[in-house]
XYZ file of C-alpha atoms in Angstrom:
582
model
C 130.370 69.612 153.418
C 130.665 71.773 156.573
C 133.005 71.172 159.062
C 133.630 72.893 162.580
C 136.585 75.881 163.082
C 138.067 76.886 165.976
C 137.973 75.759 169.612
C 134.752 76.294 171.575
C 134.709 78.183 174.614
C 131.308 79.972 175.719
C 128.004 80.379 174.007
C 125.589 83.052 173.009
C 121.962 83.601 172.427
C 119.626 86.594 171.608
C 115.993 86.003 171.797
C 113.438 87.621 169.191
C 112.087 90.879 169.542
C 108.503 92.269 168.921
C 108.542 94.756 166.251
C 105.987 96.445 163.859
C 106.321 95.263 159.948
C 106.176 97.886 157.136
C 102.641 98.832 155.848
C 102.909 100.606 152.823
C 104.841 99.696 149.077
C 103.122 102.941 147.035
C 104.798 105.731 146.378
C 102.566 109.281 147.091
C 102.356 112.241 144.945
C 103.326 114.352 147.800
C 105.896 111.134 149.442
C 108.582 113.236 150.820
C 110.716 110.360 152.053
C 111.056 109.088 155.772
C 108.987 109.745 158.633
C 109.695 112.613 161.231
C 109.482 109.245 163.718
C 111.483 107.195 161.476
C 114.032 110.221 161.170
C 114.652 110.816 164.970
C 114.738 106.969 165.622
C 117.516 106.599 162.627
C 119.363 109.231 163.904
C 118.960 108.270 167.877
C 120.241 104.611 166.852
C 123.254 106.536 164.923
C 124.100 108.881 168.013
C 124.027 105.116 170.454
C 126.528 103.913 168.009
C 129.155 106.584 169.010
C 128.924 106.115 172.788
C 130.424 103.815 175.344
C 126.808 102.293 175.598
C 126.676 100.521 172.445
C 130.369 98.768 172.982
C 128.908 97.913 176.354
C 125.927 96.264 174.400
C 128.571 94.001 172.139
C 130.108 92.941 175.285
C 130.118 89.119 176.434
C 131.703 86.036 176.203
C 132.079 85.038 172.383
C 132.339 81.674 171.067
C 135.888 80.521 169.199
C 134.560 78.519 166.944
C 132.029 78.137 163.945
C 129.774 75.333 163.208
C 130.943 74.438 159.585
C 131.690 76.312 156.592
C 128.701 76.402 154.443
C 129.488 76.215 150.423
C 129.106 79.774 147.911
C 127.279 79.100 145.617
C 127.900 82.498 143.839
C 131.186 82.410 141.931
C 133.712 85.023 142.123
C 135.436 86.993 139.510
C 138.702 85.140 138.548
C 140.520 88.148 136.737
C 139.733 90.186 139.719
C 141.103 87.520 142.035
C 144.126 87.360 140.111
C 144.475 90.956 140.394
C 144.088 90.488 143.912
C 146.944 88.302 144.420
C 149.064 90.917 142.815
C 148.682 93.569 145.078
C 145.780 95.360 143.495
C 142.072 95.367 144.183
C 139.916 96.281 141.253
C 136.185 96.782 141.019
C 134.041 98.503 138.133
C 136.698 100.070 136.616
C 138.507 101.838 139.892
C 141.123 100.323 141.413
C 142.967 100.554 144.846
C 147.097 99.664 145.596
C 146.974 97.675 148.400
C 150.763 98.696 149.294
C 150.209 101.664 151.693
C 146.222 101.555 150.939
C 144.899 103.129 154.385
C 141.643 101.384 155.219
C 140.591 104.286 157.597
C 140.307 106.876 155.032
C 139.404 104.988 151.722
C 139.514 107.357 148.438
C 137.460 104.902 146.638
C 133.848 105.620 145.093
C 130.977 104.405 147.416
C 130.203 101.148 145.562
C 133.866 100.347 146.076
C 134.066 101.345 149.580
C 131.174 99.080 150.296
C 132.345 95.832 148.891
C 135.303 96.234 151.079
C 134.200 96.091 154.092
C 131.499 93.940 153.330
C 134.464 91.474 152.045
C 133.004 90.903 148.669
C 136.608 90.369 147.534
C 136.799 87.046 149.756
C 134.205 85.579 146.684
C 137.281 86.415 143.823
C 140.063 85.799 145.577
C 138.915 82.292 146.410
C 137.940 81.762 142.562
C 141.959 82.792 142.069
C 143.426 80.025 142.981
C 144.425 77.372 145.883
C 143.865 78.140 149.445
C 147.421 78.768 149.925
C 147.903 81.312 147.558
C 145.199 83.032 149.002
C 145.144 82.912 152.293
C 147.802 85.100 153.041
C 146.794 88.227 150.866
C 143.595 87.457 153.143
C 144.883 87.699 156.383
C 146.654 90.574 155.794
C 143.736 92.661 155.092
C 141.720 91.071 157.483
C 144.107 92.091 159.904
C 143.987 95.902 158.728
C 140.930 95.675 158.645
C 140.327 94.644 162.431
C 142.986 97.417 163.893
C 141.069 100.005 161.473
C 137.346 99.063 162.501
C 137.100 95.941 164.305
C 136.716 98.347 167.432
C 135.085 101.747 166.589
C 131.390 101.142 165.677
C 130.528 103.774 163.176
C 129.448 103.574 159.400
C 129.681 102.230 156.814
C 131.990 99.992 157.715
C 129.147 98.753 160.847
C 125.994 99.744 158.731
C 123.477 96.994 158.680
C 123.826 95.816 155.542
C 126.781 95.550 155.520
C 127.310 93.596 158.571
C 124.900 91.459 157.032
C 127.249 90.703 153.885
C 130.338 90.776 156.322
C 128.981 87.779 158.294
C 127.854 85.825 155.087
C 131.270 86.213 153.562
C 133.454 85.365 156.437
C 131.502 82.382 157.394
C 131.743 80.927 153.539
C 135.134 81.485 153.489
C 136.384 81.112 156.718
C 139.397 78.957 155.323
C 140.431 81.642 153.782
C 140.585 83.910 156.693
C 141.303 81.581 159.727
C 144.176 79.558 158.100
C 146.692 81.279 160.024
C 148.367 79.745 163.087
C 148.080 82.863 165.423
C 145.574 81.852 167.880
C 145.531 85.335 169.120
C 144.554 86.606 165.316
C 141.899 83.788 165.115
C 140.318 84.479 168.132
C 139.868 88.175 166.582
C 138.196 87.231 163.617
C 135.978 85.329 165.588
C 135.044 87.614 168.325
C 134.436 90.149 165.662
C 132.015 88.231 164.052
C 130.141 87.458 167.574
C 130.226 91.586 167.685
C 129.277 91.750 164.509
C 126.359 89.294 165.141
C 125.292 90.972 167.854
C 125.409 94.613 166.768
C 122.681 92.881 163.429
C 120.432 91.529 166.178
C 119.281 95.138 167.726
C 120.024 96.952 164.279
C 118.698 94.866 161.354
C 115.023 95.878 162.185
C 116.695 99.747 161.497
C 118.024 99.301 158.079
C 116.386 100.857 155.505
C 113.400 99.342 154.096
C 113.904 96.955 151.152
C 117.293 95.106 149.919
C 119.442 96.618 152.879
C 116.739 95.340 155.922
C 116.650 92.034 153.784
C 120.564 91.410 153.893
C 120.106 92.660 157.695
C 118.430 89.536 158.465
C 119.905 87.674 156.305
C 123.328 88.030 158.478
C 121.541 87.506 161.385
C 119.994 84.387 160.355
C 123.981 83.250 158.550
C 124.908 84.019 162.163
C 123.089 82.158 163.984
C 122.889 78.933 161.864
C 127.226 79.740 161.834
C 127.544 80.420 166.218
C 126.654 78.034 168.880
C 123.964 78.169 170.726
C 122.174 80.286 167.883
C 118.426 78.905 167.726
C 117.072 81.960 169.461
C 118.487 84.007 166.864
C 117.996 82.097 163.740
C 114.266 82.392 164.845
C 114.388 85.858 165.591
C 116.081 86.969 162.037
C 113.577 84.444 160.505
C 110.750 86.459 161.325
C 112.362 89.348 160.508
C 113.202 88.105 157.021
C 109.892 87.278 156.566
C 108.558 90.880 157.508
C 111.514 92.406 155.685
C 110.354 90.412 152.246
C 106.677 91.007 152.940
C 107.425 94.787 153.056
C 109.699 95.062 150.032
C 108.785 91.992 147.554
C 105.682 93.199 145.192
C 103.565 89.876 144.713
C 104.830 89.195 141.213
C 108.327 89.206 142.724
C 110.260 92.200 141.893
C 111.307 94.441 144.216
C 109.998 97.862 145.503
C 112.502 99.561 144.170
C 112.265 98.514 140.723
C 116.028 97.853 139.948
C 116.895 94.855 138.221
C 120.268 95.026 138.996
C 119.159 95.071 142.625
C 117.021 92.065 141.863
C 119.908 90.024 140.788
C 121.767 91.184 144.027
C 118.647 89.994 146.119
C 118.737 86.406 144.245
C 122.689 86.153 145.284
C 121.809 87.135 148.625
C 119.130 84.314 149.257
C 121.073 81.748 147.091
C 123.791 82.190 149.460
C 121.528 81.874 151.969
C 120.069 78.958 151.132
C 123.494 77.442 151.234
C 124.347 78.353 154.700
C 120.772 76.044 155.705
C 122.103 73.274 153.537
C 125.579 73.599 154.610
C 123.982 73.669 158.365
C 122.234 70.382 156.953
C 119.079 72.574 157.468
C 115.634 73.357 155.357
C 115.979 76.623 153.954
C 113.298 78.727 155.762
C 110.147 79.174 153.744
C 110.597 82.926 153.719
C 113.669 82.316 151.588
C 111.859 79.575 149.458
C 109.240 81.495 148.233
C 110.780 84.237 147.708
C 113.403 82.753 145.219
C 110.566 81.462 143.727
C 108.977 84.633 143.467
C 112.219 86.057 142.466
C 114.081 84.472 139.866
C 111.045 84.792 137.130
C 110.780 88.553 137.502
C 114.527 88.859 136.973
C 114.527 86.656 134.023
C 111.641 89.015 132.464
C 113.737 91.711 132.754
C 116.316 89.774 130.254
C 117.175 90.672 126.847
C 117.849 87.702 123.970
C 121.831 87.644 125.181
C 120.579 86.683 128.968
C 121.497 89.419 130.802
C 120.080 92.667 132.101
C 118.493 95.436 130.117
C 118.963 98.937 131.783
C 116.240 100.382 134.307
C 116.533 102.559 137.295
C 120.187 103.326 137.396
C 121.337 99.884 136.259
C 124.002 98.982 133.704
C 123.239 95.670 131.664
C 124.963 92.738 133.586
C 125.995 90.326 131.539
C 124.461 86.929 130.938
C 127.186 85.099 133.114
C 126.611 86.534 136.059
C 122.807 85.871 135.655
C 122.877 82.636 134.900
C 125.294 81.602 137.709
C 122.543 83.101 140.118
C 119.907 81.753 139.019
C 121.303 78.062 138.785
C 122.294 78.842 142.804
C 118.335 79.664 143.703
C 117.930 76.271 142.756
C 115.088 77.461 140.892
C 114.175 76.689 137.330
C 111.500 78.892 135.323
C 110.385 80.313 132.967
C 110.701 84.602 132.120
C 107.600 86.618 134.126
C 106.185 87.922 130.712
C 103.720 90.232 133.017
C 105.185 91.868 135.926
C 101.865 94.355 136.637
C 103.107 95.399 140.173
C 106.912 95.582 139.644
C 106.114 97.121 136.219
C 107.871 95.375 133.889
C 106.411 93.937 130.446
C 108.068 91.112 128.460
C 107.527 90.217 124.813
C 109.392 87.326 123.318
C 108.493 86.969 119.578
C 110.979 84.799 117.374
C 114.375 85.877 118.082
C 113.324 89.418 119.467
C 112.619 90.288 123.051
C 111.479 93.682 124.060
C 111.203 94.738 127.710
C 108.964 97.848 128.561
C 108.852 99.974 131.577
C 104.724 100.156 132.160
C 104.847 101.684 136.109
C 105.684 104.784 137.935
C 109.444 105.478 139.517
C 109.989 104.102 142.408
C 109.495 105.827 145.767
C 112.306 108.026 146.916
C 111.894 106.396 150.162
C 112.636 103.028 148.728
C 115.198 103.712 145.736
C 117.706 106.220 145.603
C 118.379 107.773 141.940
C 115.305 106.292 140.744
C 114.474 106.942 137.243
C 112.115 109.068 134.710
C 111.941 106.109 132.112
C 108.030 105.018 131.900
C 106.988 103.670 129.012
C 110.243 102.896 127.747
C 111.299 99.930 125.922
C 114.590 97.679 125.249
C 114.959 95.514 122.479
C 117.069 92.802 120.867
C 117.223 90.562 117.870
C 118.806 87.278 119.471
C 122.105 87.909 121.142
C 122.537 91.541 118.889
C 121.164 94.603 121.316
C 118.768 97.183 119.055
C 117.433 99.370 120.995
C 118.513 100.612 125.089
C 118.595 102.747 127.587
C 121.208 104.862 128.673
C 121.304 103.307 131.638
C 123.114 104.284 134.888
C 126.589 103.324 137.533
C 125.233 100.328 138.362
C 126.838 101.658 142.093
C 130.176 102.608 140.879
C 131.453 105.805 140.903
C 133.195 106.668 138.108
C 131.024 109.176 136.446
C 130.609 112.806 137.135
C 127.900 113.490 139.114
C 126.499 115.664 136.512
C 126.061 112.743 134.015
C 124.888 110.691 136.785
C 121.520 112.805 137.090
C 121.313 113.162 133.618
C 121.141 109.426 132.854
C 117.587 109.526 135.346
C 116.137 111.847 132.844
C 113.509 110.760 130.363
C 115.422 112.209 127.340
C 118.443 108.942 128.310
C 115.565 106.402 127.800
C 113.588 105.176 124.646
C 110.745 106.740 124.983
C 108.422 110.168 124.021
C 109.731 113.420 125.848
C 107.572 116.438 125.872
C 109.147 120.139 126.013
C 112.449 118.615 126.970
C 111.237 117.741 130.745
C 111.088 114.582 133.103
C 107.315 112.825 133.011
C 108.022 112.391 136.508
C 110.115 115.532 138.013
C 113.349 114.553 139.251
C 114.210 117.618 141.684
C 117.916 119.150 142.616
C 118.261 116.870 146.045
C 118.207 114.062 143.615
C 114.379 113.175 145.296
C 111.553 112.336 143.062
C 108.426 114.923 142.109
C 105.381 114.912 140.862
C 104.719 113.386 137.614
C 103.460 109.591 136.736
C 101.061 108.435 138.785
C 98.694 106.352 137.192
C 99.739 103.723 134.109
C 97.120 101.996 131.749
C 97.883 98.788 130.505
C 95.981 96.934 127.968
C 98.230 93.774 126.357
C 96.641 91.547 123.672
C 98.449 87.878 122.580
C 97.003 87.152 118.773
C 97.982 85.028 116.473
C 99.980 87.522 114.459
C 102.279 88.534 117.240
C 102.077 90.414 120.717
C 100.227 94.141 120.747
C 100.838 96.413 124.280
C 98.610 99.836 124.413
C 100.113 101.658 127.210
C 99.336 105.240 128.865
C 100.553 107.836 131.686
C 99.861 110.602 133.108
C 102.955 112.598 133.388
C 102.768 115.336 131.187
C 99.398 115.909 132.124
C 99.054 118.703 134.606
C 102.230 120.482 133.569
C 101.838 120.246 129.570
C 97.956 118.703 129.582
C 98.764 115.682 127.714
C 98.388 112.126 127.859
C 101.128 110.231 126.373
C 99.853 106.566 125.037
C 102.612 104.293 123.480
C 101.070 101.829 121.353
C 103.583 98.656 119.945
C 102.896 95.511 118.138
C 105.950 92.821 118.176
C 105.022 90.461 115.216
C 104.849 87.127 115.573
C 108.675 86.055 113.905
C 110.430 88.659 115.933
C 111.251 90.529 112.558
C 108.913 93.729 112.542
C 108.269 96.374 115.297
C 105.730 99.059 114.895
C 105.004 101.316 117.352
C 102.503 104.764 117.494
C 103.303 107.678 120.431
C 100.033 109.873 121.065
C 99.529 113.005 123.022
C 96.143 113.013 124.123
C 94.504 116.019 125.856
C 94.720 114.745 129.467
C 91.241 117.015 130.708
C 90.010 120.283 130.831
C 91.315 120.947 134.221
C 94.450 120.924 132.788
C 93.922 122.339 129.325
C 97.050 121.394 126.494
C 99.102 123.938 124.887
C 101.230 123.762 122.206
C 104.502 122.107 122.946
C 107.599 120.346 121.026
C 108.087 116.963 121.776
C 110.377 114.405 120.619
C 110.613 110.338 120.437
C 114.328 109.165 121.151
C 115.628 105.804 120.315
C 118.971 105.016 121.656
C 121.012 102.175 119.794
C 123.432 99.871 121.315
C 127.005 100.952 120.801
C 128.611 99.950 117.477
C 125.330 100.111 115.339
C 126.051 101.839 112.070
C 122.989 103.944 111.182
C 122.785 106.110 108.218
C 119.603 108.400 107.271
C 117.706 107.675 104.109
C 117.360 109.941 101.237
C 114.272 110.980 102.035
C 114.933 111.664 105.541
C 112.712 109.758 107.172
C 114.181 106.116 107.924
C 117.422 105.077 108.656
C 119.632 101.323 107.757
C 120.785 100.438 111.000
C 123.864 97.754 110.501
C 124.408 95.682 113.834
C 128.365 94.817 114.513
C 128.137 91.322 113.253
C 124.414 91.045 112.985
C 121.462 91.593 110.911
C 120.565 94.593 109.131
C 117.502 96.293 110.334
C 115.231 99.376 108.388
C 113.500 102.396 110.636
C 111.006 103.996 109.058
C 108.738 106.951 110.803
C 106.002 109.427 109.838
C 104.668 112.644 111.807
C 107.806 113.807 112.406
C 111.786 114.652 111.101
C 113.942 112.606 111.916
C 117.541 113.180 112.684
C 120.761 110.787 114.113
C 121.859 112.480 117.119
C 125.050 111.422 119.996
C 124.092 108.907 122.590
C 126.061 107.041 125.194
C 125.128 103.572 126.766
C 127.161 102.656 130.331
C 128.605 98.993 129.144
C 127.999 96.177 132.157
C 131.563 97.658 134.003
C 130.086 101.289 134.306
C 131.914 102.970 131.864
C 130.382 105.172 129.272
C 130.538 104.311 125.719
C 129.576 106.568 122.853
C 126.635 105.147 120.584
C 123.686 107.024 118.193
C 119.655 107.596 118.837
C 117.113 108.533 116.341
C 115.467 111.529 117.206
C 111.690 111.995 115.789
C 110.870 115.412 116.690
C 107.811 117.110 116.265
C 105.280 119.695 117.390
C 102.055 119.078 119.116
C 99.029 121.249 118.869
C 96.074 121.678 121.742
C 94.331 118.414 120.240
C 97.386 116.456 120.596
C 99.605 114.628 118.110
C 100.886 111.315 116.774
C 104.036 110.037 115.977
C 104.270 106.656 113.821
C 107.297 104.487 112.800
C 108.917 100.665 112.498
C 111.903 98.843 113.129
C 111.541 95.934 110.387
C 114.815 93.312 110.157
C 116.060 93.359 106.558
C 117.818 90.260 106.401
């Protein structure tokens, strides 16, 4: 139920502005990231925000008050609330005193840095406890962090996104923040968020491109709908949410930049949404309808059999909680996207097994940072039990070196054929993406006997001339994987050599598996699970070191089978199975 804050005094509105939408999703061969014109506009906009002109933009009269307090429908993480009430923040594993913590020069990774001044805290310490207990841990930060930034406009703390997740989380929890008696403090916090509100509606259109230009709007819309005499701007930010969608939501629903971890972030984000027009007693805009809609299948296709996240583009495995809390918030109820052609994600669900494979190219550089090397890989589990994974990645944190960081976007830290010990798509020294996949043949086949995928790329093909072509067959009871990797001669403009290549397999952590006596399987004993046989031919096999990052971002030492083998001018073949053995 909302309810008004505050004392009014004053009004402001900000009408909508003319401005050209995105045109292009695909990443080039030769994409090299931002435009010269998009460079010198980003970095004009960054040079306004240090000069007297800007703070003479964010001037005017700003209303005291808010509208109502629209419900979150996203719940917070008790334990970390709890934490919070101590004295300590937490989040992935770092943590940060507040006793003495200086707010102007935060030693905290990125990710952390981030959810601090967006006040993604607000959402766990409100899951903590009473208002009373809360409130006061609250204002006190609130207040540092209005005499640290509230003034000087500068980043991150002012970056787009960011002011975008700022407004959203004040206005849901503005009991949290405005209990205090000091009318002086209140009419801070308020007046900041006018500023803030203001700075969003001449700097959302400038946010990077995808999930950051969507959470843009997304504040300017929560700001309007939340501030009197907002109609101009809830229009304005509509349209812009629409154009920010249409330029970073593939048709199928998954994002440009191919992260499902990102994807879950982007449900969140428009579930919260959604509550600030029902809160506002207010249809949510159809932008935001139909793109939950969209939404919410491709992330559940991107689900393993325990309900949460398998491990693409620099994402660890959320658990199933956190997903299904979302999704029940969208207000939308379907079933998994089985066939995600554009976002590049394929589902099979057979018995209790679900496998998830990676059929596209890496994202563009321009549209994901630390994208990944991992076509044609594959995830799979046997109910709630984990087989087979990815490496995966920090999931934003930043607790690992940076070193292991790049090596988990490498080929060789996802399940899936790696020729010559390289990167099918080149992942260069700037942490930008090369040349590599570009083209990915899909041919999937439903029969009666189970679910068959014949995939093919091109990566390998003009620096080694080969065509790799992953060929799996998920029978029908869930029980039996087979699977056939093929280097093809890719042409003769770019004639094949001979080159080593090998097929990794990375377990989940805790699987026991011990090599055959003939050296060419392995029993594979799931903590608490079934008992699963790997057999292979074309190759030797060996039982090598892994790691998997667990859904906190911390690494975790686990095994991969290893099939390596050597592959003439004509190409090779590697064959093998993953059958459960009880």
């Amino acid at each position: 139920m909302s309810r008004p804050l505050g004392d009014a005094t004053g009004d402001e509105q900000d009408g909508p502005q003319e401005i050209e939408p995105g045109k292009s999703l695909i990443r080039l061969a030769d994409d090299s990231g931002q435009s010269l014109t998009g460079r010198m506009a980003a970095h004009l906009h960054r040079l306004i925000w240090r000069t007297p002109l800007h703070n003479l933009r964010l001037r005017g009269r700003y209303p005291l008050k808010l509208l109502g307090v629209p419900h979150d429908p996203i719940p917070g993480d008790v334990g970390a609330g709890r934490t919070l009430l101590g004295g300590r923040m937490v989040h992935l594993g770092e943590s940060l005193d507040l006793d003495g913590a200086d707010l102007a020069n935060l030693t905290v990774s990125a990710g952390f840095r981030d959810m601090i001044h967006a006040f993604g805290w607000l959402r766990d310490l409100a899951a903590a406890g009473p208002r009373d207990r809360g409130a006061p841990v609250a204002e006190i930060l609130v207040r540092e962090w209005l005499a640290t930034h509230g003034q000087q406009v500068a980043e991150p703390a002012w970056r787009a996104d960011i002011v975008g997740r700022r407004i959203m989380a004040w206005g849901a929890h503005a009991p949290l923040i405005l209990s205090s008696s000091d009318i002086v403090y209140r009419s801070a916090v308020l007046n900041n968020l006018a500023r803030a509100a203001r700075h969003l509606d001449r700097g959302a259109e400038k946010a990077p491109q995808g999930l950051p230009r969507i959470t843009a709007f997304a504040g300017v819309i929560a700001a309007g709908l939340l501030i009197p005499g907002g109609e101009g701007r809830v229009a304005a930010g509509e349209a812009g949410l629409a154009r920010a969608i249409a330029a970073s939501l593939y048709g199928d629903g998954g994002l440009a930049n191919r992260s499902p971890v990102a994807q879950l972030e982007l449900v969140e984000l428009l579930a919260q949404l959604r509550a600030f027009y029902l809160g506002m007693h207010r249809d949510p805009h159809e932008s935001v309808t139909q793109a939950l809609a969209r939404a919410v299948p491709a992330l559940l296709g991107v689900t393993l059999g325990d309900g949460g996240l398998s491990s693409w583009q620099g994402g660890a495995p959320i658990g199933p909680a956190r997903v299904t809390a979302a999704v029940e918030a969208s207000g939308v109820r379907a079933r998994p996207l089985r066939q995600a052609r554009d976002w590049g994600y394929q589902r099979i669900a057979c018995g209790q097994a679900v496998l998830v494979l990676d059929a596209a190219p890496p994202p563009a550089s321009r549209l994901a940072a630390g994208g990944c090397a991992s076509t044609l890989a594959f995830e799979l589990s046997d109910g709630a039990h984990r087989l087979v994974v990815n490496c995966g990645g920090p999931r934003g944190g930043g607790l690992l070196p940076a070193d292991l960081t790049a090596a988990l976007r490498s080929t060789a830290a996802h399940s899936t054929l790696v020729v010559a010990d390289t990167n099918s798509t080149a992942i260069h020294d700037d942490g930008s993406l090369g040349r590599g996949v570009t083209e990915v043949e899909l041919d999937r086949h439903e029969q009666e006997g189970g679910s068959r995928l014949d995939v093919s790329h091109d990566g390998y093909a003009r620096r080694h001339g080969f065509i790799h072509r992953r060929q799996l067959l998920l029978a029908g009871d869930g029980r039996e994987l087979s699977g056939e990797d093929v280097l093809l001669p890719a042409s003769r403009r770019h004639r094949a050599s001979e080159a080593a290549f090998a097929v990794r397999f990375h377990l989940a952590p805790g699987i026991e598996a011990t090599s055959t006596d003939d050296a060419m399987g392995a029993l594979l004993r799931l903590p608490g699970g079934p008992l699963w046989q790997f057999r292979c031919k074309g190759g030797m096999l060996s039982i090598e070191e892994s790691l998997w990052i667990d859904p906190a971002g911390r690494p975790r030492g686990s095994a991969q089978l290893v099939i390596s083998a050597e592959a003439a001018a004509g190409g090779a073949s590697v064959g093998w199975l993953f059958r459960r053995a009880a």
